Short mmCIF file of C-alpha atoms in Angstrom, two decimals:
data_model
loop_
_atom_site.label_atom_id
_atom_site.label_comp_id
_atom_site.label_asym_id
_atom_site.label_seq_id
_atom_site.Cartn_x
_atom_site.Cartn_y
_atom_site.Cartn_z
CA MET A 59 0.00 0.00 0.00
CA LYS A 60 1.34 3.44 -0.91
CA LYS A 61 2.43 5.64 1.99
CA ILE A 62 1.42 9.27 1.71
CA LEU A 63 2.69 12.16 3.85
CA ILE A 64 0.27 15.08 4.12
CA THR A 65 0.99 18.58 5.41
CA ASN A 66 0.00 22.20 4.82
CA ASP A 67 0.70 25.74 5.97
CA ASP A 68 -2.76 26.88 7.05
CA GLY A 69 -2.60 24.63 10.11
CA ILE A 70 -3.96 21.19 10.87
CA ALA A 71 -7.51 22.45 11.48
CA ALA A 72 -7.88 24.05 8.03
CA PRO A 73 -10.63 22.79 5.71
CA GLY A 74 -8.09 22.53 2.89
CA ILE A 75 -6.07 19.74 4.52
CA LYS A 76 -9.31 17.93 5.34
CA ALA A 77 -10.29 17.94 1.66
CA LEU A 78 -6.81 16.78 0.63
CA THR A 79 -6.86 14.01 3.21
CA GLU A 80 -10.25 12.77 2.04
CA VAL A 81 -8.82 12.26 -1.44
CA MET A 82 -5.58 10.67 -0.21
CA HIS A 83 -7.48 8.08 1.85
CA GLU A 84 -8.54 6.64 -1.52
CA LEU A 85 -4.93 6.29 -2.66
CA GLY A 86 -2.97 4.83 0.24
CA GLU A 87 -1.99 4.81 3.90
CA ILE A 88 -1.81 8.36 5.16
CA PHE A 89 0.39 10.17 7.69
CA ILE A 90 -0.60 13.69 8.65
CA ILE A 91 1.81 16.10 10.26
CA ALA A 92 0.85 19.73 10.00
CA PRO A 93 1.54 22.97 11.86
CA ASP A 94 -0.57 23.56 14.98
CA SER A 95 -1.21 27.14 13.83
CA ALA A 96 -1.35 29.12 10.61
CA GLN A 97 2.06 29.35 8.92
CA SER A 98 1.22 31.22 5.74
CA GLY A 99 4.12 33.13 4.26
CA MET A 100 6.68 31.04 6.13
CA GLY A 101 8.53 30.18 2.92
CA HIS A 102 11.28 27.65 3.43
CA ALA A 103 11.80 28.54 7.10
CA ILE A 104 13.12 25.88 9.45
CA THR A 105 13.36 25.93 13.23
CA ILE A 106 16.99 25.94 14.31
CA ASN A 107 17.07 28.43 17.17
CA SER A 108 14.29 26.84 19.19
CA THR A 109 12.71 23.48 19.90
CA LEU A 110 9.86 21.55 18.30
CA GLU A 111 6.94 19.73 19.88
CA LEU A 112 4.63 17.11 18.43
CA LYS A 113 1.08 16.33 19.49
CA HIS A 114 -0.48 13.00 18.55
CA ILE A 115 -4.16 13.34 17.57
CA PRO A 116 -5.32 9.73 17.10
CA GLY A 117 -8.36 9.37 14.87
CA PHE A 118 -8.07 12.86 13.40
CA LEU A 119 -9.32 12.95 9.79
CA GLY A 120 -9.72 9.19 9.85
CA THR A 121 -6.20 8.10 10.73
CA GLU A 122 -4.26 7.07 13.81
CA ASN A 123 -1.21 8.70 12.19
CA ALA A 124 -2.12 12.34 12.72
CA TYR A 125 0.16 14.82 14.46
CA SER A 126 0.33 18.55 14.93
CA CYS A 127 3.74 20.23 15.21
CA THR A 128 4.83 23.56 16.67
CA GLY A 129 7.16 24.14 13.73
CA THR A 130 7.00 25.37 10.16
CA PRO A 131 5.67 23.43 7.16
CA VAL A 132 9.23 22.44 6.20
CA ASP A 133 9.87 21.25 9.77
CA CYS A 134 6.74 19.09 9.44
CA VAL A 135 8.07 17.34 6.34
CA LYS A 136 11.47 16.73 7.94
CA MET A 137 9.86 15.37 11.14
CA GLY A 138 7.30 13.37 9.23
CA ILE A 139 9.92 11.50 7.24
CA HIS A 140 12.71 11.19 9.77
CA GLU A 141 10.94 10.95 13.12
CA LEU A 142 7.39 9.71 12.56
CA MET A 143 7.30 7.53 9.48
CA LYS A 144 10.92 6.34 9.74
CA THR A 145 10.49 5.25 6.14
CA ARG A 146 10.30 7.14 2.89
CA PRO A 147 6.77 7.96 1.77
CA ASP A 148 5.80 7.23 -1.83
CA LEU A 149 4.21 10.65 -2.12
CA CYS A 150 4.27 13.93 -0.22
CA VAL A 151 1.33 16.30 -0.66
CA SER A 152 0.85 19.75 0.80
CA GLY A 153 -2.32 21.83 0.97
CA VAL A 154 -4.92 22.39 -0.16
CA ASN A 155 -3.80 25.96 0.43
CA HIS A 156 -6.47 28.58 1.03
CA GLY A 157 -5.31 31.05 -1.60
CA SER A 158 -3.10 31.17 -4.68
CA ASN A 159 0.51 30.02 -4.79
CA SER A 160 0.99 30.84 -8.44
CA SER A 161 3.87 32.85 -9.96
CA ILE A 162 6.12 34.60 -7.41
CA ASN A 163 3.98 33.37 -4.50
CA VAL A 164 5.79 30.04 -4.77
CA ILE A 165 8.74 31.73 -3.03
CA TYR A 166 6.78 32.93 0.01
CA SER A 167 4.51 29.91 0.33
CA GLY A 168 4.86 27.53 3.24
CA THR A 169 2.64 25.08 1.35
CA MET A 170 4.98 24.96 -1.64
CA SER A 171 8.12 25.02 0.50
CA ALA A 172 6.87 21.89 2.29
CA ALA A 173 6.42 20.20 -1.09
CA VAL A 174 9.87 21.39 -2.20
CA GLU A 175 11.36 19.92 0.97
CA GLY A 176 9.76 16.60 0.00
CA GLY A 177 11.44 16.97 -3.39
CA ILE A 178 14.82 17.69 -1.77
CA GLU A 179 14.33 14.41 0.11
CA GLY A 180 13.83 12.69 -3.25
CA ILE A 181 10.14 12.02 -2.72
CA PRO A 182 7.57 12.76 -5.47
CA SER A 183 5.87 15.85 -4.06
CA ILE A 184 2.96 18.10 -4.97
CA GLY A 185 1.65 21.35 -3.54
CA PHE A 186 -2.04 22.09 -4.12
CA SER A 187 -3.61 25.53 -3.79
CA LEU A 188 -7.08 26.91 -4.47
CA CYS A 189 -7.35 30.55 -5.56
CA ASP A 190 -9.92 31.29 -2.89
CA TYR A 191 -8.80 32.67 0.47
CA SER A 192 -12.10 32.05 2.24
CA TRP A 193 -12.16 29.48 5.01
CA ASP A 194 -15.36 27.95 3.62
CA ALA A 195 -14.10 27.71 0.04
CA ASN A 196 -15.62 24.90 -2.00
CA PHE A 197 -13.09 22.09 -2.38
CA GLU A 198 -15.57 19.52 -3.72
CA ASN A 199 -15.21 20.17 -7.43
CA ILE A 200 -11.40 20.08 -7.34
CA LYS A 201 -11.19 16.70 -5.60
CA PRO A 202 -11.40 14.62 -8.79
CA TYR A 203 -8.48 16.62 -10.23
CA ILE A 204 -6.40 16.20 -7.09
CA LYS A 205 -6.95 12.45 -7.33
CA LYS A 206 -6.08 12.33 -11.03
CA ILE A 207 -2.85 14.32 -10.62
CA ALA A 208 -1.75 12.38 -7.52
CA LEU A 209 -2.45 9.05 -9.23
CA GLU A 210 -0.42 10.08 -12.26
CA VAL A 211 2.51 11.07 -10.02
CA LEU A 212 2.26 7.81 -8.04
CA GLU A 213 2.29 5.86 -11.30
CA LYS A 214 4.90 7.77 -13.31
CA GLY A 215 7.00 9.43 -10.62
CA LEU A 216 8.52 12.84 -11.26
CA PRO A 217 11.80 13.84 -12.92
CA GLU A 218 14.65 14.09 -10.39
CA GLY A 219 14.49 17.32 -8.43
CA VAL A 220 11.09 18.37 -9.82
CA ILE A 221 8.05 19.23 -7.68
CA LEU A 222 4.57 20.13 -8.93
CA ASN A 223 2.96 23.44 -8.04
CA VAL A 224 -0.76 22.92 -8.73
CA ASN A 225 -3.17 25.86 -8.52
CA PHE A 226 -6.93 25.63 -8.99
CA PRO A 227 -8.95 28.57 -10.31
CA LYS A 228 -11.92 29.77 -8.29
CA THR A 229 -14.67 28.61 -10.62
CA ASP A 230 -17.32 25.95 -10.90
CA LYS A 231 -16.42 25.43 -14.56
CA ILE A 232 -12.83 24.21 -14.76
CA LYS A 233 -11.81 23.93 -18.41
CA GLY A 234 -8.88 21.54 -17.95
CA ILE A 235 -5.22 21.40 -16.96
CA LYS A 236 -2.30 23.40 -18.39
CA ILE A 237 1.40 22.73 -17.80
CA CYS A 238 2.84 26.21 -17.33
CA ARG A 239 5.83 28.32 -16.49
CA GLN A 240 5.89 30.66 -13.50
CA ALA A 241 4.62 34.10 -14.56
CA LYS A 242 6.79 37.16 -13.96
CA ALA A 243 4.82 38.92 -11.25
CA ALA A 244 5.50 40.70 -7.98
CA TRP A 245 3.87 42.29 -4.96
CA GLU A 246 3.93 46.05 -4.67
CA GLU A 247 4.28 46.46 -0.95
CA GLU A 248 2.71 49.01 1.25
CA PHE A 249 2.95 49.20 5.01
CA ASP A 250 -0.10 50.14 7.03
CA LYS A 251 1.31 52.16 9.94
CA ARG A 252 -0.78 52.21 13.14
CA THR A 253 -0.45 53.17 16.77
CA ASN A 254 -1.19 50.68 19.53
CA PRO A 255 -3.13 51.53 22.73
CA MET A 256 0.18 52.24 24.48
CA GLY A 257 1.09 54.82 21.84
CA LYS A 258 3.69 52.70 20.09
CA GLU A 259 3.85 52.56 16.32
CA TYR A 260 3.59 49.27 14.46
CA TYR A 261 3.06 48.09 10.90
CA TRP A 262 1.02 45.60 8.91
CA LEU A 263 2.47 44.33 5.67
CA THR A 264 -0.01 44.85 2.84
CA GLY A 265 0.39 44.98 -0.88
CA LYS A 266 -1.00 44.64 -4.35
CA PHE A 267 -0.24 41.72 -6.64
CA VAL A 268 0.88 42.83 -10.09
CA ASN A 269 1.33 40.47 -13.02
CA HIS A 270 3.92 41.79 -15.49
CA ASP A 271 3.64 38.81 -17.84
CA ASN A 272 1.04 38.35 -20.57
CA GLY A 273 2.42 35.01 -21.76
CA GLU A 274 -0.28 32.43 -22.50
CA ASP A 275 2.10 29.73 -21.27
CA THR A 276 2.07 31.13 -17.71
CA ASP A 277 0.23 29.97 -14.61
CA GLU A 278 -1.46 33.36 -14.24
CA TRP A 279 -2.92 33.11 -17.75
CA ALA A 280 -4.17 29.57 -17.13
CA LEU A 281 -5.86 30.51 -13.86
CA ALA A 282 -7.42 33.67 -15.29
CA ASN A 283 -8.90 31.51 -18.04
CA ASP A 284 -10.36 28.88 -15.70
CA TYR A 285 -7.64 26.28 -16.24
CA ILE A 286 -5.78 24.41 -13.51
CA SER A 287 -2.11 25.42 -13.66
CA ILE A 288 0.70 22.96 -13.03
CA VAL A 289 4.19 24.46 -12.85
CA PRO A 290 7.07 22.01 -12.47
CA VAL A 291 9.44 23.69 -10.01
CA HIS A 292 12.96 22.84 -8.91
CA PHE A 293 15.38 23.84 -6.17
CA ASP A 294 18.50 24.40 -8.23
CA LEU A 295 18.41 28.18 -8.12
CA THR A 296 21.45 28.58 -10.37
CA ALA A 297 20.84 31.16 -13.10
CA TYR A 298 22.84 29.19 -15.67
CA HIS A 299 22.38 31.83 -18.36
CA ALA A 300 24.31 34.34 -16.23
CA ILE A 301 27.42 32.24 -15.62
CA GLN A 302 29.16 33.10 -18.90
CA GLN A 303 28.42 36.79 -18.48
CA LEU A 304 29.87 36.84 -14.97
CA ASN A 305 32.96 35.01 -16.15
CA ASN A 306 33.71 38.06 -18.30
CA TRP A 307 33.77 40.31 -15.27
CA ASN A 308 36.97 41.69 -13.81
CA LEU A 309 36.98 39.65 -10.59
CA MET B 46 26.04 59.15 -4.17
CA LYS B 47 25.03 55.51 -4.38
CA LYS B 48 22.38 54.38 -1.89
CA ILE B 49 23.02 50.99 -0.31
CA LEU B 50 20.54 48.93 1.73
CA ILE B 51 22.18 46.55 4.21
CA THR B 52 20.54 43.67 6.08
CA ASN B 53 21.33 40.18 7.39
CA ASP B 54 19.76 37.23 9.18
CA ASP B 55 22.03 36.90 12.19
CA GLY B 56 20.57 40.05 13.71
CA ILE B 57 21.70 43.66 13.81
CA ALA B 58 24.27 43.05 16.55
CA ALA B 59 26.19 40.38 14.60
CA PRO B 60 29.86 41.02 13.75
CA GLY B 61 29.15 40.02 10.14
CA ILE B 62 26.88 42.98 9.41
CA LYS B 63 29.42 45.27 11.07
CA ALA B 64 32.14 44.06 8.70
CA LEU B 65 29.82 44.45 5.71
CA THR B 66 28.82 47.95 6.77
CA GLU B 67 32.45 49.02 7.17
CA VAL B 68 33.04 48.13 3.52
CA MET B 69 29.81 49.73 2.27
CA HIS B 70 30.66 53.05 3.95
CA GLU B 71 33.45 53.31 1.35
CA LEU B 72 30.98 52.88 -1.53
CA GLY B 73 27.97 55.06 -0.78
CA GLU B 74 25.26 56.27 1.60
CA ILE B 75 24.10 53.37 3.73
CA PHE B 76 20.75 52.36 5.22
CA ILE B 77 20.75 49.51 7.72
CA ILE B 78 17.61 47.60 8.59
CA ALA B 79 18.19 44.22 10.14
CA PRO B 80 16.31 41.79 12.40
CA ASP B 81 16.45 42.55 16.11
CA SER B 82 17.21 38.88 16.81
CA ALA B 83 18.79 35.91 15.06
CA GLN B 84 16.73 34.78 12.05
CA SER B 85 18.89 32.00 10.66
CA GLY B 86 16.98 29.41 8.68
CA MET B 87 14.05 31.75 8.10
CA GLY B 88 14.19 31.22 4.34
CA HIS B 89 11.84 33.50 2.44
CA ALA B 90 9.43 33.90 5.36
CA ILE B 91 7.39 37.09 5.59
CA THR B 92 5.23 38.35 8.45
CA ILE B 93 1.60 38.35 7.43
CA ASN B 94 -0.19 37.03 10.51
CA SER B 95 1.29 39.50 12.96
CA THR B 96 2.62 43.02 13.14
CA LEU B 97 6.06 44.54 12.68
CA GLU B 98 7.92 47.09 14.77
CA LEU B 99 10.91 49.24 13.91
CA LYS B 100 13.47 50.71 16.27
CA HIS B 101 15.63 53.64 15.17
CA ILE B 102 19.23 53.35 16.40
CA PRO B 103 20.83 56.65 15.36
CA GLY B 104 24.59 56.49 15.03
CA PHE B 105 24.75 52.71 14.97
CA LEU B 106 27.67 51.51 12.84
CA GLY B 107 28.36 55.07 11.77
CA THR B 108 25.02 56.03 10.25
CA GLU B 109 21.89 57.88 11.32
CA ASN B 110 19.95 55.48 9.06
CA ALA B 111 20.08 52.35 11.22
CA TYR B 112 16.99 50.43 12.28
CA SER B 113 16.22 47.09 13.87
CA CYS B 114 13.01 45.30 12.92
CA THR B 115 10.98 42.61 14.68
CA GLY B 116 10.43 40.78 11.38
CA THR B 117 12.30 38.41 9.10
CA PRO B 118 15.17 39.30 6.76
CA VAL B 119 12.71 39.53 3.83
CA ASP B 120 10.46 41.82 5.88
CA CYS B 121 13.52 44.02 6.47
CA VAL B 122 14.14 44.44 2.74
CA LYS B 123 10.49 45.23 2.04
CA MET B 124 10.35 47.77 4.89
CA GLY B 125 13.72 49.21 4.00
CA ILE B 126 12.71 49.99 0.45
CA HIS B 127 9.05 50.91 0.89
CA GLU B 128 8.87 52.49 4.34
CA LEU B 129 12.32 53.79 5.29
CA MET B 130 14.18 54.74 2.15
CA LYS B 131 11.09 55.58 0.10
CA THR B 132 13.41 55.36 -2.86
CA ARG B 133 15.07 52.51 -4.66
CA PRO B 134 18.56 51.70 -3.46
CA ASP B 135 21.30 51.21 -6.03
CA LEU B 136 22.47 48.08 -4.25
CA CYS B 137 21.10 45.69 -1.64
CA VAL B 138 23.59 43.62 0.35
CA SER B 139 22.90 40.97 2.96
CA GLY B 140 25.29 39.39 5.47
CA VAL B 141 28.04 38.75 6.08
CA ASN B 142 26.42 35.53 7.23
CA HIS B 143 28.12 33.58 9.99
CA GLY B 144 28.22 30.22 8.20
CA SER B 145 27.91 28.81 4.70
CA ASN B 146 25.01 29.48 2.36
CA SER B 147 26.39 27.38 -0.45
CA SER B 148 24.51 24.69 -2.42
CA ILE B 149 21.10 23.74 -0.96
CA ASN B 150 21.57 26.12 1.98
CA VAL B 151 20.51 28.95 -0.33
CA ILE B 152 16.93 27.69 0.12
CA TYR B 153 16.92 27.84 3.93
CA SER B 154 18.99 30.97 4.26
CA GLY B 155 17.44 34.18 5.53
CA THR B 156 20.55 36.02 4.33
CA MET B 157 20.11 34.86 0.75
CA SER B 158 16.32 35.24 0.84
CA ALA B 159 16.79 38.89 1.78
CA ALA B 160 19.07 39.32 -1.23
CA VAL B 161 16.58 37.48 -3.46
CA GLU B 162 13.83 39.82 -2.25
CA GLY B 163 16.03 42.72 -3.35
CA GLY B 164 16.29 41.02 -6.74
CA ILE B 165 12.51 40.59 -6.95
CA GLU B 166 12.29 44.35 -6.38
CA GLY B 167 14.61 44.82 -9.35
CA ILE B 168 17.57 45.99 -7.26
CA PRO B 169 21.09 44.60 -7.85
CA SER B 170 21.52 42.39 -4.80
CA ILE B 171 24.23 40.27 -3.23
CA GLY B 172 24.28 37.88 -0.29
CA PHE B 173 27.65 37.37 1.42
CA SER B 174 28.47 34.43 3.68
CA LEU B 175 31.63 33.25 5.41
CA CYS B 176 32.05 29.51 5.97
CA ASP B 177 32.79 30.02 9.65
CA TYR B 178 29.97 29.82 12.17
CA SER B 179 31.92 31.34 15.03
CA TRP B 180 30.84 34.71 16.33
CA ASP B 181 34.43 35.96 16.36
CA ALA B 182 35.21 34.80 12.83
CA ASN B 183 37.85 36.84 11.02
CA PHE B 184 36.17 39.07 8.44
CA GLU B 185 39.23 41.26 7.77
CA ASN B 186 40.76 39.31 4.90
CA ILE B 187 37.49 39.05 2.98
CA LYS B 188 36.75 42.79 3.06
CA PRO B 189 38.78 43.62 -0.09
CA TYR B 190 36.84 40.95 -2.01
CA ILE B 191 33.48 42.24 -0.75
CA LYS B 192 34.46 45.69 -1.97
CA LYS B 193 35.63 44.43 -5.36
CA ILE B 194 32.47 42.40 -6.00
CA ALA B 195 30.13 45.17 -4.82
CA LEU B 196 31.95 47.75 -6.97
CA GLU B 197 31.67 45.51 -10.02
CA VAL B 198 27.91 45.10 -9.42
CA LEU B 199 27.45 48.84 -8.89
CA GLU B 200 29.29 49.51 -12.13
CA LYS B 201 27.89 46.77 -14.38
CA GLY B 202 24.57 45.93 -12.78
CA LEU B 203 23.24 42.38 -12.85
CA PRO B 204 21.20 40.55 -15.49
CA GLU B 205 17.45 40.92 -14.86
CA GLY B 206 16.25 38.62 -12.12
CA VAL B 207 19.76 37.50 -11.11
CA ILE B 208 21.17 37.76 -7.56
CA LEU B 209 24.68 36.83 -6.44
CA ASN B 210 25.27 34.22 -3.75
CA VAL B 211 28.83 34.84 -2.57
CA ASN B 212 30.48 32.42 -0.14
CA PHE B 213 33.95 32.85 1.34
CA PRO B 214 36.06 29.86 2.37
CA LYS B 215 37.42 29.74 5.91
CA THR B 216 41.07 30.28 5.09
CA ASP B 217 43.76 32.91 5.30
CA LYS B 218 44.91 32.03 1.80
CA ILE B 219 42.09 32.72 -0.63
CA LYS B 220 43.12 31.61 -4.12
CA GLY B 221 40.62 33.70 -6.10
CA ILE B 222 37.00 33.80 -7.26
CA LYS B 223 35.05 31.14 -9.16
CA ILE B 224 31.68 31.62 -10.84
CA CYS B 225 29.84 28.39 -9.98
CA ARG B 226 26.64 26.42 -10.13
CA GLN B 227 24.83 25.29 -6.98
CA ALA B 228 26.12 21.84 -5.96
CA LYS B 229 23.64 18.99 -5.52
CA ALA B 230 23.73 18.49 -1.79
CA ALA B 231 21.30 17.92 1.06
CA TRP B 232 20.99 17.67 4.81
CA GLU B 233 20.41 14.28 6.35
CA GLU B 234 18.17 15.17 9.22
CA GLU B 235 18.13 13.74 12.65
CA PHE B 236 15.98 14.85 15.53
CA ASP B 237 17.46 15.00 19.02
CA LYS B 238 14.55 14.00 21.28
CA ARG B 239 14.68 15.28 24.86
CA THR B 240 12.45 15.62 27.89
CA ASN B 241 11.92 18.99 29.54
CA PRO B 242 11.84 19.55 33.33
CA MET B 243 8.02 19.15 33.26
CA GLY B 244 8.34 15.73 31.66
CA LYS B 245 7.25 16.83 28.20
CA GLU B 246 9.07 15.62 25.10
CA TYR B 247 10.57 18.04 22.63
CA TYR B 248 12.98 17.94 19.69
CA TRP B 249 15.99 19.76 18.32
CA LEU B 250 16.53 19.65 14.58
CA THR B 251 20.05 18.42 13.83
CA GLY B 252 21.59 16.95 10.73
CA LYS B 253 24.59 16.19 8.62
CA PHE B 254 25.40 18.03 5.40
CA VAL B 255 26.11 15.66 2.51
CA ASN B 256 27.48 16.79 -0.84
CA HIS B 257 26.39 14.43 -3.65
CA ASP B 258 28.13 16.41 -6.38
CA ASN B 259 31.80 16.15 -7.34
CA GLY B 260 31.56 18.70 -10.15
CA GLU B 261 34.50 21.10 -10.26
CA ASP B 262 32.12 23.81 -11.46
CA THR B 263 30.19 23.76 -8.16
CA ASP B 264 30.28 26.11 -5.19
CA GLU B 265 31.21 23.25 -2.85
CA TRP B 266 34.26 22.41 -4.94
CA ALA B 267 35.37 26.04 -5.06
CA LEU B 268 35.05 26.47 -1.30
CA ALA B 269 36.78 23.19 -0.52
CA ASN B 270 39.67 24.38 -2.68
CA ASP B 271 40.00 27.80 -1.02
CA TYR B 272 38.22 29.78 -3.74
CA ILE B 273 35.42 32.28 -3.20
CA SER B 274 32.27 30.91 -4.86
CA ILE B 275 29.80 33.14 -6.67
CA VAL B 276 26.58 31.47 -7.79
CA PRO B 277 24.18 33.59 -9.84
CA VAL B 278 20.73 32.64 -8.53
CA HIS B 279 17.25 33.47 -9.77
CA PHE B 280 13.69 33.25 -8.53
CA ASP B 281 12.01 31.71 -11.54
CA LEU B 282 11.65 28.23 -10.07
CA THR B 283 10.18 26.75 -13.26
CA ALA B 284 11.85 23.46 -14.18
CA TYR B 285 11.65 24.18 -17.91
CA HIS B 286 13.16 20.83 -18.85
CA ALA B 287 10.17 19.04 -17.31
CA ILE B 288 7.40 20.90 -19.15
CA GLN B 289 7.51 18.76 -22.31
CA GLN B 290 7.55 15.55 -20.30
CA LEU B 291 4.50 16.59 -18.27
CA ASN B 292 2.67 17.58 -21.43
CA ASN B 293 2.82 13.92 -22.43
CA TRP B 294 0.99 12.87 -19.28
CA ASN B 295 -2.63 11.78 -19.30
CA LEU B 296 -4.06 14.79 -17.49
#
């Protein structure tokens, strides 16, 4: 029976991980280890300056193998593989994230970083996200697609060092699946400056998402046109095209 | 006069940022905004579920423009550009990190993520790291190289979307600079399980770094052979080589 590690970044109580778990029960033996609180925007953070705690939650989401962890999503994957399962899972899935992890969001996303960590461990890994931030988003109509994609990965594996970033559009009428590249997009930050009751200033990070890329081969185009986007991502950050140029520098 | 934004992940009091600042004073007008505590391993984390505070530290490291921030290294870059400087710096530098950020460490590194955030903002950005974790590491003999590399970037700029990951070997006899690719390496995790005075179990993340890549064009090779490694990194995580393969899947 296939062994499947499940995590997320919205925390173990999020509806998204419940939906993902319901699908994974159909595909194998599941192990859940997810953050005990929301960890959105944690990127690839790991806990090295403090300690980690695990809480066993037997029976949660239909498995005896459910744990919450005080750490980050990446911590969860590391602990899941090396401390809980003590064996390599056949598949690592993360999500379903409440909100988009398309284009540049892949960098900030705890959901995707957990999947990338699975990939670094050499395990076929997928991050799933739904472009709907609401807590009561409808996950029902994406479940068949989650199953189809996960089954394909279980059957065919993934190229070495490649992880799938799957985003679902917020629509009842999904047109299909597109394999895409990451769109060139960015957040234009603004800081909302406030004063607390003690008179001390503090800030909230806010911002506006801006897509600078009209390419029809991008994830943003697919999602805007009611397609599911799948971007194969990797963790070799080398900008190979720049190596020759830098070799001409006077260093 | 060139405007230079300086940050790090070891915290504003770290000797590494002091060494970096001493060099940058020779190159332009500096703005320091760095975490108020150690943020190693924070990766590309941003603070979206809580608030941020700034503390002005006039005169710190020879500038009126010095601030500590309660957030992550990436938060510092965002706040530095959008809230403090209110103008785009000509250069963003991060470090000098106490410890290596070569190969896969680039993913976990707050130092490099801060530099990458500068790159996302379109600012020529460099992360500097010294392969010596000790707090009293000797930064003196790397200062001329930091200056040389920063000057070259100020003069020539960097290709769009490219950030430099510069690592210095721990040696008194640096042989020169190599432009490299990121070595294929990983951490083999182990968790050190302990019991606290109240009888509750907790864990420390530990692990062993393993280099799986003997390529002489890698950063690990350069560092092991007393060269400074420079890896051009980018934030388009698309694994382009996998797109065709996935298009042949039955999705």
